[in-house]
CSV table of C-alpha atoms and ligand atoms in Angstrom, one decimal:
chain,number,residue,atom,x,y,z
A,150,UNK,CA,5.9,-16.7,20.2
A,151,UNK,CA,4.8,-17.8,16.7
A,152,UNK,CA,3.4,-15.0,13.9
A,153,UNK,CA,2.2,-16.0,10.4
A,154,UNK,CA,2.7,-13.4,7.9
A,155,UNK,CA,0.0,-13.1,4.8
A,156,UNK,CA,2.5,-13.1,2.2
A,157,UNK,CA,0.4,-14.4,-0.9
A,158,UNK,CA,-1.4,-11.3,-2.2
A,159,UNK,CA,-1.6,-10.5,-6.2
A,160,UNK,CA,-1.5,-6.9,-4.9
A,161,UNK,CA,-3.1,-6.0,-7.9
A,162,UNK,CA,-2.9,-2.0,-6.8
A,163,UNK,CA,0.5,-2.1,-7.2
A,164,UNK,CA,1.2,-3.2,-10.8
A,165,UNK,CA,2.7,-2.8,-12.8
A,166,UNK,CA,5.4,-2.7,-10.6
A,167,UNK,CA,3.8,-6.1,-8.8
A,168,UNK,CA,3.7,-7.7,-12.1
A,169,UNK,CA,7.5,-8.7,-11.5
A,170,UNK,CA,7.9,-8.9,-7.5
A,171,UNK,CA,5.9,-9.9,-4.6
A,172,UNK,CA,4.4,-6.6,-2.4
A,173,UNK,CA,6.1,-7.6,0.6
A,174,UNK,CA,9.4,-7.2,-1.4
A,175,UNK,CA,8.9,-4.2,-2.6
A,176,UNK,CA,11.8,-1.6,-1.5
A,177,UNK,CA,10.7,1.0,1.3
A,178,UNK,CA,14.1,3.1,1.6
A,179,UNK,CA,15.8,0.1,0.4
A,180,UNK,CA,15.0,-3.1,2.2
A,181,UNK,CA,12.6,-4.9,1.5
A,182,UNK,CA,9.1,-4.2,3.4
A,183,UNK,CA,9.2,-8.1,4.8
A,184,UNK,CA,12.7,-7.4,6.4
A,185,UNK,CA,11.3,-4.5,8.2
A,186,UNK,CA,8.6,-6.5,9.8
A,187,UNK,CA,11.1,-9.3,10.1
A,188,UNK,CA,13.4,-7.4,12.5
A,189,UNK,CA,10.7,-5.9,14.3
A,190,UNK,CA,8.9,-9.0,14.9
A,191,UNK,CA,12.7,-10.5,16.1
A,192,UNK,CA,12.6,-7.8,18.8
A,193,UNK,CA,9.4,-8.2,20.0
A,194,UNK,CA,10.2,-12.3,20.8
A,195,UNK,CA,9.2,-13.6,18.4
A,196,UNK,CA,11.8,-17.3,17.1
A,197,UNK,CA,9.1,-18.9,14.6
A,198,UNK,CA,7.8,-17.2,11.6
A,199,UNK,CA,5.3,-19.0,9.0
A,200,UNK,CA,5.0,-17.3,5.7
A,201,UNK,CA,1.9,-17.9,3.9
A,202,UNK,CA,2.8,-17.7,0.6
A,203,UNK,CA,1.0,-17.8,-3.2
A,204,UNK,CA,1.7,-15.2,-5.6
A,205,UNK,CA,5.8,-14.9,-5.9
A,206,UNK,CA,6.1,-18.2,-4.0
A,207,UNK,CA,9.3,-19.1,-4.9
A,208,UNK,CA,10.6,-15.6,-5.1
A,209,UNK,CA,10.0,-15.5,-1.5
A,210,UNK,CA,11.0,-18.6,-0.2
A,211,UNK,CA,14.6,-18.0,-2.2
A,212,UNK,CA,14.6,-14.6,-0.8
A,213,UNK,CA,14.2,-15.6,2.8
A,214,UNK,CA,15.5,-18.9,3.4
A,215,UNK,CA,15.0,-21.0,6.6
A,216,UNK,CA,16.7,-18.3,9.0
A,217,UNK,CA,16.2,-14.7,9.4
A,218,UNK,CA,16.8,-12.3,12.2
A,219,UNK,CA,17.9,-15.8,14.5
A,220,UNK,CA,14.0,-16.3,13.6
A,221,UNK,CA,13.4,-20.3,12.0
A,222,UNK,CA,11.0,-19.6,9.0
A,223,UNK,CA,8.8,-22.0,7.5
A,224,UNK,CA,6.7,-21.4,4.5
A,225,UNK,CA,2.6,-22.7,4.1
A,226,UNK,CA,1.7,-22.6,0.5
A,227,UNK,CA,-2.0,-22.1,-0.2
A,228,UNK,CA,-4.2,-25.0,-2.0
A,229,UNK,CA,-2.9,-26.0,-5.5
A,230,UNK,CA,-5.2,-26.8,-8.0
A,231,UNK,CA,-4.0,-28.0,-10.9
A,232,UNK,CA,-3.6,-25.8,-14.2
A,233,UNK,CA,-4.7,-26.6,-17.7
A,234,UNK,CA,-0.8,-27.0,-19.0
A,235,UNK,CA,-0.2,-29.7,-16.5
A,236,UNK,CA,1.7,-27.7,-13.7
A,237,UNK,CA,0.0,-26.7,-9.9
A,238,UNK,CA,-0.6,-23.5,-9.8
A,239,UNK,CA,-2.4,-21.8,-6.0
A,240,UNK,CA,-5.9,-21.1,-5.2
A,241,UNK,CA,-5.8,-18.1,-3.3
A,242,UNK,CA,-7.0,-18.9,0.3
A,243,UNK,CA,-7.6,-14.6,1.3
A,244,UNK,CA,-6.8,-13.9,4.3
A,245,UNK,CA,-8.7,-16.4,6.3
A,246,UNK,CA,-7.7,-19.8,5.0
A,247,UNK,CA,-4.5,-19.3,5.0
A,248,UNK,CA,-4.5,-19.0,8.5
A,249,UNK,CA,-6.2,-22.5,9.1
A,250,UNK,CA,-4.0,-24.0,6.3
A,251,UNK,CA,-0.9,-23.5,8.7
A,252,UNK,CA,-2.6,-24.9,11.6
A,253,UNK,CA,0.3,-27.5,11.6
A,254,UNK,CA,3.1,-25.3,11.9
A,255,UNK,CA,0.9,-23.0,14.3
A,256,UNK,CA,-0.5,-25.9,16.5
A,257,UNK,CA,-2.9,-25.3,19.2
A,258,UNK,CA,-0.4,-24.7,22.0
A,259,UNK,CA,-0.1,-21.0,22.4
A,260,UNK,CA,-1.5,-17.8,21.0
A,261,UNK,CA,0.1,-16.2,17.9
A,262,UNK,CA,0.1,-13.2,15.8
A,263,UNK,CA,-1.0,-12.8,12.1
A,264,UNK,CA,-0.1,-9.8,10.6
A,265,UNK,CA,-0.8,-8.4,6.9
A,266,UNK,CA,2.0,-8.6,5.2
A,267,UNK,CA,2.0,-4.8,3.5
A,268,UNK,CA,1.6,-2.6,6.7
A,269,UNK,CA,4.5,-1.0,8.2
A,270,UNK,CA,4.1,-0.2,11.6
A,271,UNK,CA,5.7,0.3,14.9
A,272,UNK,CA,3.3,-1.5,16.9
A,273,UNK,CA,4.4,-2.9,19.9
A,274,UNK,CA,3.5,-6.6,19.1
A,275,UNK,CA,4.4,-8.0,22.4
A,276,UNK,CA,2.1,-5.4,23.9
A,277,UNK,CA,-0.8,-6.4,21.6
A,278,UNK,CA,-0.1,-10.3,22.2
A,279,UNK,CA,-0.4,-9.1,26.3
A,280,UNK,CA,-3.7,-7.5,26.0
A,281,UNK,CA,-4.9,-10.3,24.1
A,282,UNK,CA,-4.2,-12.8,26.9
A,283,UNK,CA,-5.7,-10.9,29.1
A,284,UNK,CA,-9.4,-9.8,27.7
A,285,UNK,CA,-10.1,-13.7,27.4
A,286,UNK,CA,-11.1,-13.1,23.5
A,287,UNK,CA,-10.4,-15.5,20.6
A,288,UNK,CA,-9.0,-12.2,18.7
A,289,UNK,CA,-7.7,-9.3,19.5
A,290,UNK,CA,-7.2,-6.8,16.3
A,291,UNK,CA,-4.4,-3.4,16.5
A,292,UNK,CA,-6.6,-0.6,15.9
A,293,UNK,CA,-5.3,2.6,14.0
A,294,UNK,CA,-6.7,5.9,14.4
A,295,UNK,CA,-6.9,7.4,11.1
A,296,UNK,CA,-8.4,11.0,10.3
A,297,UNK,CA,-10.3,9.5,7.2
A,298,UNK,CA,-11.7,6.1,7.9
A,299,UNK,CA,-14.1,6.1,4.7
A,300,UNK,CA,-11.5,3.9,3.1
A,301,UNK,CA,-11.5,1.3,6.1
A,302,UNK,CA,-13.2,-1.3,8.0
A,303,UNK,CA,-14.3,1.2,11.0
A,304,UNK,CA,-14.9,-0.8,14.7
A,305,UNK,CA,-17.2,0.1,17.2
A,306,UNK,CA,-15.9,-0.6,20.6
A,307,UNK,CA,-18.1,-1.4,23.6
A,308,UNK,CA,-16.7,-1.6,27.7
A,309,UNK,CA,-13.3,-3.8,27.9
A,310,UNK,CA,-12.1,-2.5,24.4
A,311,UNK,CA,-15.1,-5.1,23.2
A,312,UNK,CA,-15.5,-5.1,19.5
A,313,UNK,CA,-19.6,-5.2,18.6
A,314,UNK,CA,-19.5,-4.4,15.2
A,315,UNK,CA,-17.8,-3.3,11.7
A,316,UNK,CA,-18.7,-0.8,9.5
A,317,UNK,CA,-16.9,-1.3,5.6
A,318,UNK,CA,-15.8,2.1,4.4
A,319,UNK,CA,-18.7,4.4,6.2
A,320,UNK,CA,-18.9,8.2,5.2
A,321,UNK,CA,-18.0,10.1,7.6
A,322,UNK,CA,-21.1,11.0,9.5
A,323,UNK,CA,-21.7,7.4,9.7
A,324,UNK,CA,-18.6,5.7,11.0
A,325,UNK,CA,-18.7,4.9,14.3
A,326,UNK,CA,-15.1,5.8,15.4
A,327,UNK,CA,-12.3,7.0,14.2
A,328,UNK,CA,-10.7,3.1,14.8
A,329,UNK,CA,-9.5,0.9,12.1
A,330,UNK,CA,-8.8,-2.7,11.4
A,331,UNK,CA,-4.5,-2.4,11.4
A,332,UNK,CA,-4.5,-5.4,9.6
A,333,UNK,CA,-2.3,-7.5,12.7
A,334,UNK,CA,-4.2,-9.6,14.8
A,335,UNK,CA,-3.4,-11.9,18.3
A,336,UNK,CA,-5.4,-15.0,17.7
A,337,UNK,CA,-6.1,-18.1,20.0
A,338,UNK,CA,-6.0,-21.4,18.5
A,339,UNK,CA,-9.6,-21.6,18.9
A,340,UNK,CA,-9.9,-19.6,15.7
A,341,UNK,CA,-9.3,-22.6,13.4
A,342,UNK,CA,-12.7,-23.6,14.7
A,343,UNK,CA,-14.4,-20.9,12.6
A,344,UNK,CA,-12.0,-20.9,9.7
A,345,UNK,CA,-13.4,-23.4,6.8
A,346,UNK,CA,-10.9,-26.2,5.7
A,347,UNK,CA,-9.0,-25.3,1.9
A,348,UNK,CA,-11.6,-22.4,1.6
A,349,UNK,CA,-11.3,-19.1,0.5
A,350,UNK,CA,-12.3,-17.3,2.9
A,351,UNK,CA,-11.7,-13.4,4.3
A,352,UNK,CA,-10.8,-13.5,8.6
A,353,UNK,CA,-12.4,-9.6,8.3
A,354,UNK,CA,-15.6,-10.8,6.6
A,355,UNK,CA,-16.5,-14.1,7.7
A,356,UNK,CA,-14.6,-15.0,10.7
A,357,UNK,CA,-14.4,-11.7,13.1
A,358,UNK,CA,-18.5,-10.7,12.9
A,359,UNK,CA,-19.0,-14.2,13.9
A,360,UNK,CA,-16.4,-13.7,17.0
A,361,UNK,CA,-17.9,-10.2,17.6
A,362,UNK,CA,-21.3,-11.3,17.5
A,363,UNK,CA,-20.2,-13.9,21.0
A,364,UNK,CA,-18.6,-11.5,22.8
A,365,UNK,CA,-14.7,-13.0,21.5
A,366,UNK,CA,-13.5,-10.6,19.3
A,367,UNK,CA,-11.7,-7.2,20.8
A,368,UNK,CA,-9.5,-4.4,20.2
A,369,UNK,CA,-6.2,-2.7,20.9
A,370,UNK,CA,-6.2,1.1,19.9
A,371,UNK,CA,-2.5,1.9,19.2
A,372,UNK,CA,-1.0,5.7,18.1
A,373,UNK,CA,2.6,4.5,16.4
A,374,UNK,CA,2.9,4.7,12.9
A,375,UNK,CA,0.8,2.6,10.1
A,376,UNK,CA,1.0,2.7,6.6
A,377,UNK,CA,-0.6,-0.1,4.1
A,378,UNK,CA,1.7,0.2,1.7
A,379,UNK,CA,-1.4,-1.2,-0.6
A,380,UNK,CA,-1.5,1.6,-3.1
A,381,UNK,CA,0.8,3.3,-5.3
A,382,UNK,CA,0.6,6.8,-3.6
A,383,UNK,CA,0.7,5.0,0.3
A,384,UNK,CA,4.0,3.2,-1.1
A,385,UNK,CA,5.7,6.6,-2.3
A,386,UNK,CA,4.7,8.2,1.3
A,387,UNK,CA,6.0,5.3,3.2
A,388,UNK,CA,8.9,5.7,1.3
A,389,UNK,CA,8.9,9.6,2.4
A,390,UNK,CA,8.2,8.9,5.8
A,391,UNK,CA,11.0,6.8,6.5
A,392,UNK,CA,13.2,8.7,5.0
A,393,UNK,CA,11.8,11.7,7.1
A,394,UNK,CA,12.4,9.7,9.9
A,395,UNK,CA,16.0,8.6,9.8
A,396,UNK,CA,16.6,12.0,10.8
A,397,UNK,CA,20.0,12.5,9.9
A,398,UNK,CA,21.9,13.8,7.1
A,399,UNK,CA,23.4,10.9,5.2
A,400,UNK,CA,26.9,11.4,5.3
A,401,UNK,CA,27.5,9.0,2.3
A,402,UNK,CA,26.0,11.6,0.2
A,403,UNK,CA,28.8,13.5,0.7
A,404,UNK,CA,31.0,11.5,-1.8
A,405,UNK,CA,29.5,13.5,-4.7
A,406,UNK,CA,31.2,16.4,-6.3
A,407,UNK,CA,30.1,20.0,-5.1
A,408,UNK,CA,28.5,20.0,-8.9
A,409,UNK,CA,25.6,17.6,-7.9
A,410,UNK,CA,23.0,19.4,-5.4
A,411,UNK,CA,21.2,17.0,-3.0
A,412,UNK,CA,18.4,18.7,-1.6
A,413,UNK,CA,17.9,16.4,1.4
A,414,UNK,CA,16.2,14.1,3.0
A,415,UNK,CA,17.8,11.7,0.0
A,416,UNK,CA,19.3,8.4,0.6
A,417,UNK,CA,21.2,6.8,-2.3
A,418,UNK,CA,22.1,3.2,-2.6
A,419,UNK,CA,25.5,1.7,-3.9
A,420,UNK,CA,27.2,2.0,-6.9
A,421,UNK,CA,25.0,4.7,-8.2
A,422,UNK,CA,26.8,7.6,-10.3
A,423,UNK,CA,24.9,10.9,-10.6
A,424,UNK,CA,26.0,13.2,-13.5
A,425,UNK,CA,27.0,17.1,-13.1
A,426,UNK,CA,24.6,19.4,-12.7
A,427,UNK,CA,21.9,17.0,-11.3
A,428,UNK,CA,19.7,18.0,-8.3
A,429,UNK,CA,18.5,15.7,-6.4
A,430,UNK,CA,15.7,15.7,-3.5
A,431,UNK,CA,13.9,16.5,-1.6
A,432,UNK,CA,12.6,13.9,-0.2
A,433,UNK,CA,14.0,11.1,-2.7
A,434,UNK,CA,15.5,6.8,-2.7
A,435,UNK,CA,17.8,5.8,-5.2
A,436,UNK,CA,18.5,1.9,-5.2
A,437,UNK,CA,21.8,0.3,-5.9
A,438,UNK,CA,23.5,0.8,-9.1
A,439,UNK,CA,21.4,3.5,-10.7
A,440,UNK,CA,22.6,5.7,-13.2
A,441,UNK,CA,22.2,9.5,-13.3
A,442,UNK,CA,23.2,11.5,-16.4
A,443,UNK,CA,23.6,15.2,-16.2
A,444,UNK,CA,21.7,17.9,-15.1
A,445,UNK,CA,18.9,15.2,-14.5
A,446,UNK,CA,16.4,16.9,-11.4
A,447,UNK,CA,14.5,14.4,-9.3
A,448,UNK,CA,12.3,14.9,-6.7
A,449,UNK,CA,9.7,12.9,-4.3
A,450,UNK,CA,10.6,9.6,-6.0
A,451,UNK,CA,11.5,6.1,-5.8
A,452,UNK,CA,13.9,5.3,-8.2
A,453,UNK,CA,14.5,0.8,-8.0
A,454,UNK,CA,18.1,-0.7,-8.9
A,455,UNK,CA,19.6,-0.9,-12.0
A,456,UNK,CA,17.5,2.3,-13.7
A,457,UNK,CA,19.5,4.4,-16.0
A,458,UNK,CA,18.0,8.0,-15.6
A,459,UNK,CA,19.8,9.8,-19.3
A,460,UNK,CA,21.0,13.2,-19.6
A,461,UNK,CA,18.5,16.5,-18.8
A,462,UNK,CA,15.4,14.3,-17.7
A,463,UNK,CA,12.8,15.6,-15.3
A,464,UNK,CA,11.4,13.2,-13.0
A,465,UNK,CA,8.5,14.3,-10.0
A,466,UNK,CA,6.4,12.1,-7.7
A,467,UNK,CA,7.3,9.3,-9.4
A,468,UNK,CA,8.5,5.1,-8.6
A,469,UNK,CA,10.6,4.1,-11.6
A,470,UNK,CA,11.4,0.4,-11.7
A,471,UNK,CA,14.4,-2.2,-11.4
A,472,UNK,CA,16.6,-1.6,-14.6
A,473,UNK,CA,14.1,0.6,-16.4
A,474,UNK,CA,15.6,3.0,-18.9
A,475,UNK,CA,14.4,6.9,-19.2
A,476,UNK,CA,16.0,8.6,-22.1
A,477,UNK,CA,17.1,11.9,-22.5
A,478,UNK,CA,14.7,15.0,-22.0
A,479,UNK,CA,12.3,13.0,-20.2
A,480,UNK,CA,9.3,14.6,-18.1
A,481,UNK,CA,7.8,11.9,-15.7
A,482,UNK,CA,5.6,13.2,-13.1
A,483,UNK,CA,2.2,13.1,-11.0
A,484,UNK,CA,2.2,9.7,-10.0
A,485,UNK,CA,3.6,8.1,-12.9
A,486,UNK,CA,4.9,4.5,-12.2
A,487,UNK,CA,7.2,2.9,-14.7
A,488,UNK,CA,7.4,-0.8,-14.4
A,489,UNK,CA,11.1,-3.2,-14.3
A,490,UNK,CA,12.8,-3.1,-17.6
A,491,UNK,CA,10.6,-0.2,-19.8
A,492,UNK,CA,12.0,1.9,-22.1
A,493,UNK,CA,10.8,5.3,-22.8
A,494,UNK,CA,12.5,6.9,-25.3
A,495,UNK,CA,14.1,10.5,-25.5
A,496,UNK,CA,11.7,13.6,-25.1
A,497,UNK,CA,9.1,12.1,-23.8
A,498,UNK,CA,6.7,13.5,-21.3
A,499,UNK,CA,4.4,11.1,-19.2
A,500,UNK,CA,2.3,12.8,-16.8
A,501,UNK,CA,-1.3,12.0,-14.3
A,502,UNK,CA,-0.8,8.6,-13.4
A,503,UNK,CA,0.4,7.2,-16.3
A,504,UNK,CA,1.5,3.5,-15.8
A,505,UNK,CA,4.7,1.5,-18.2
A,506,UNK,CA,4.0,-2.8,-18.0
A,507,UNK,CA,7.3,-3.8,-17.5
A,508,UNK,CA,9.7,-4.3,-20.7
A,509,UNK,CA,7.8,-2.3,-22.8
A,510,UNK,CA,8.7,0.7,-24.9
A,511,UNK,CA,7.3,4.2,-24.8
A,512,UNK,CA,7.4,6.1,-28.0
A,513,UNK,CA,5.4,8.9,-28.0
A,514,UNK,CA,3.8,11.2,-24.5
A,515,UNK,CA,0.9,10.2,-22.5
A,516,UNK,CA,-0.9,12.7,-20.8
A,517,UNK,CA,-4.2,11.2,-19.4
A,518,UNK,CA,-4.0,8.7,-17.3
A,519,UNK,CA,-3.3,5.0,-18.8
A,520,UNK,CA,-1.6,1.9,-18.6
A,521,UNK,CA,0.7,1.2,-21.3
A,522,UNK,CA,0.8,-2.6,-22.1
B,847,GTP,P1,-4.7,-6.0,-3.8
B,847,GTP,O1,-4.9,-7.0,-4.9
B,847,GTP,O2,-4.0,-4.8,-4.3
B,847,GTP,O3,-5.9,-5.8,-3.0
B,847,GTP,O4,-3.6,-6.6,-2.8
B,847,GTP,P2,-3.5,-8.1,-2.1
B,847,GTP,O5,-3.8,-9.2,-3.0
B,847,GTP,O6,-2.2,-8.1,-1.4
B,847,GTP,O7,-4.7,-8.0,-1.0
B,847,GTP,P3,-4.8,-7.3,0.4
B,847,GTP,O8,-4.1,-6.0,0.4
B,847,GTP,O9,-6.2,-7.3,0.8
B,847,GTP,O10,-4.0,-8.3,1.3
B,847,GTP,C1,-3.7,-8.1,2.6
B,847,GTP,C2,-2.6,-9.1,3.0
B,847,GTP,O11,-3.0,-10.4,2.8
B,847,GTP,C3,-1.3,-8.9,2.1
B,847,GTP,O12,-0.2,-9.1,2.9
B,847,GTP,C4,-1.5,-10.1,1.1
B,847,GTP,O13,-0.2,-10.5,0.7
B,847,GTP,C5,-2.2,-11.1,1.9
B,847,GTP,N1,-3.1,-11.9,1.0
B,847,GTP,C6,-4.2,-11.5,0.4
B,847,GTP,N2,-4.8,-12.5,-0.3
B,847,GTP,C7,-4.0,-13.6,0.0
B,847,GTP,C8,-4.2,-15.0,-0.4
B,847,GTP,O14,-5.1,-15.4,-1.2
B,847,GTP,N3,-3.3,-15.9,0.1
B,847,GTP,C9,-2.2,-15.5,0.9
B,847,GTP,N4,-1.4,-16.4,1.3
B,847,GTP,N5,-2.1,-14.2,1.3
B,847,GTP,C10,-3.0,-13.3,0.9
């Protein structure tokens, strides 16, 4: 079995902290979101992975290599175009033409999976790939059952798990079902047929009404976990959640000195030193190599490698970046994101989803909610 991932996203939700690393890179309990779906695709059968890359192209491809999980991987770049200073730069394809750019490596052989490359999920993809086979369809899309669908493309679904219509982010009274798009599809070959050549183009837009509207297109409800790690708030909770849900005690946190408190669930990467009198948790990931001054409290945070977290800082509901620096006496909280590299200096408070662009420096408290550039 073959799966493309859509890997070529600006993720614009996510800066700043997308501003220096591709989404699919980004750290959930730390690894990397694509090795997550990497392994999981692995289990399910699959040996040939295409990555369909634009944004943090070669990030990617020097990140991943050829071989992963015993899976080959091959990479399908979308259309250059050329740029004013003489180098190629991409033309994002969306989420449709990437798909029919990497006919090729995909052939027209067997059925495959696409998958969005920002969703974490346990979906059984062999499952989905055996439904698909059998309702005759060109596509078959994973449907999640969310509380809220206002936010989503909500299905309705006739006899046979038939798909007959979407409905973009209804209100509530409206949406016909509680049934989302999961963003991970089994697709025939046939679906190059409706996919324009070097086109933008959006598979959710233009390609599945047409599908719907001759009977091709169906679903597959599925209850296991799905997050789109898309925003900043879903990236801290599928941070949480994982965390939650390695449901054990981490015994390597035991190598700190009775004078630092973990409050867990906390899972802390290598190398990192935490000062006395520093509490730490609930319910937070410390990368590789961070640096924790004293009586430094964190809680329900992401903290990337390399920060350095000074002495008597407060730090809540927050993702601080890859070697950012927070001085001493610092209050960062309510959804706060700090990009790789920033500086903010000592006393400082940042509070209400206040963003740092990486490498800059802070010099005086924010308190509404801004980007600092
Ligand atoms: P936002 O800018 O925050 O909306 O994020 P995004 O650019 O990643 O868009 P979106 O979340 O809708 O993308 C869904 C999936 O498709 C992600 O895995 C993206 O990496 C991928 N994707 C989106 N646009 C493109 C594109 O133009 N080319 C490629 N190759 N992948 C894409």
């Amino acid at each position: 079995m073959k799966a493309l991932i859509l890997a070529g996203g600006f993720g614009t939700r996510l800066r700043p902290l997308s501003c220096t690393r591709p989404k699919i890179l980004f750290p959930i309990t730390n690894k990397p979101l694509l090795d997550l779906t990497l392994k999981k695709l692995s289990i399910n059968g699959v040996k040939e992975v295409i990555l369909a890359v634009n944004y943090g192209a070669e990030t990617l491809m020097s990140y991943c290599g050829n071989v992963r999980y015993g899976m080959k991987i091959f990479y399908s770049k979308d259309t250059a175009q050329p740029h004013s200073l003489g180098f190629s730069s991409y033309r994002p394809l969306g989420t449709g033409g990437p798909i029919k750019k990497a006919e090729k490596l995909l052939g027209r052989d067997e059925d495959f999976l696409v998958l969005n490359g920002d969703i974490l999920t346990n979906l059984d993809y062999s499952a989905l790939m055996q439904k698909h086979r059998e309702s005759g369809g060109i596509a078959t899309i994973a449907l999640s059952r969310v509380e809220d669908p206002s936010r989503y493309g909500v299905v309705e679904l006739k006899e046979n798990m038939r798909i007959i219509r979407f409905v973009e982010k209804p209100s509530r009274d409206e949406a016909p079902s509680s049934l989302i798009n999961a963003g991970i599809y089994a697709l025939s070959p046939e679906i190059f047929d409706y996919i324009p050549e070097t086109k933008p183009c959006s598979i959710e837009r233009e390609v599945f009404p047409k599908l719907a509207a001759k009977n091709l297109l169906f679903g597959y409800p599925f209850q296991d976990l799905w997050i789109d790690v898309g925003k900043k708030e879903d990236y801290l909770k599928a941070n949480v959640f994982f965390l939650k849900s390695l449901k054990k005690q981490f015994p390597e946190n035991r190598r700190f000195n009775a004078d630092v408190r973990i409050i867990e669930p906390v899972l802390i990467g290598e190398n990192t030193s935490i000062g006395k009198d520093s509490a730490i948790g609930p319910s937070v990931v410390l990368g590789e190599n961070v640096q924790i001054g004293i009586k430094v409290s964190i809680q329900n945070s992401v903290v990337f490698p390399g920060a350095v977290i000074s002495d008597f800082a407060f730090i809540k509901g927050a993702v601080i970046g890859e070697n950012a620096f927070i001085g001493k006496h610092v209050k960062i909280d309510e959804n706060c994101v700090i990009g790789d590299g920033a500086v903010i200096k000592d006393h400082l408070t940042l509070t209400n989803h206040v963003t740092v662009c990486p490498f800059k420096t802070v010099s005086e408290s924010v308190f509404e909610a801004r980007c600092l550039m």
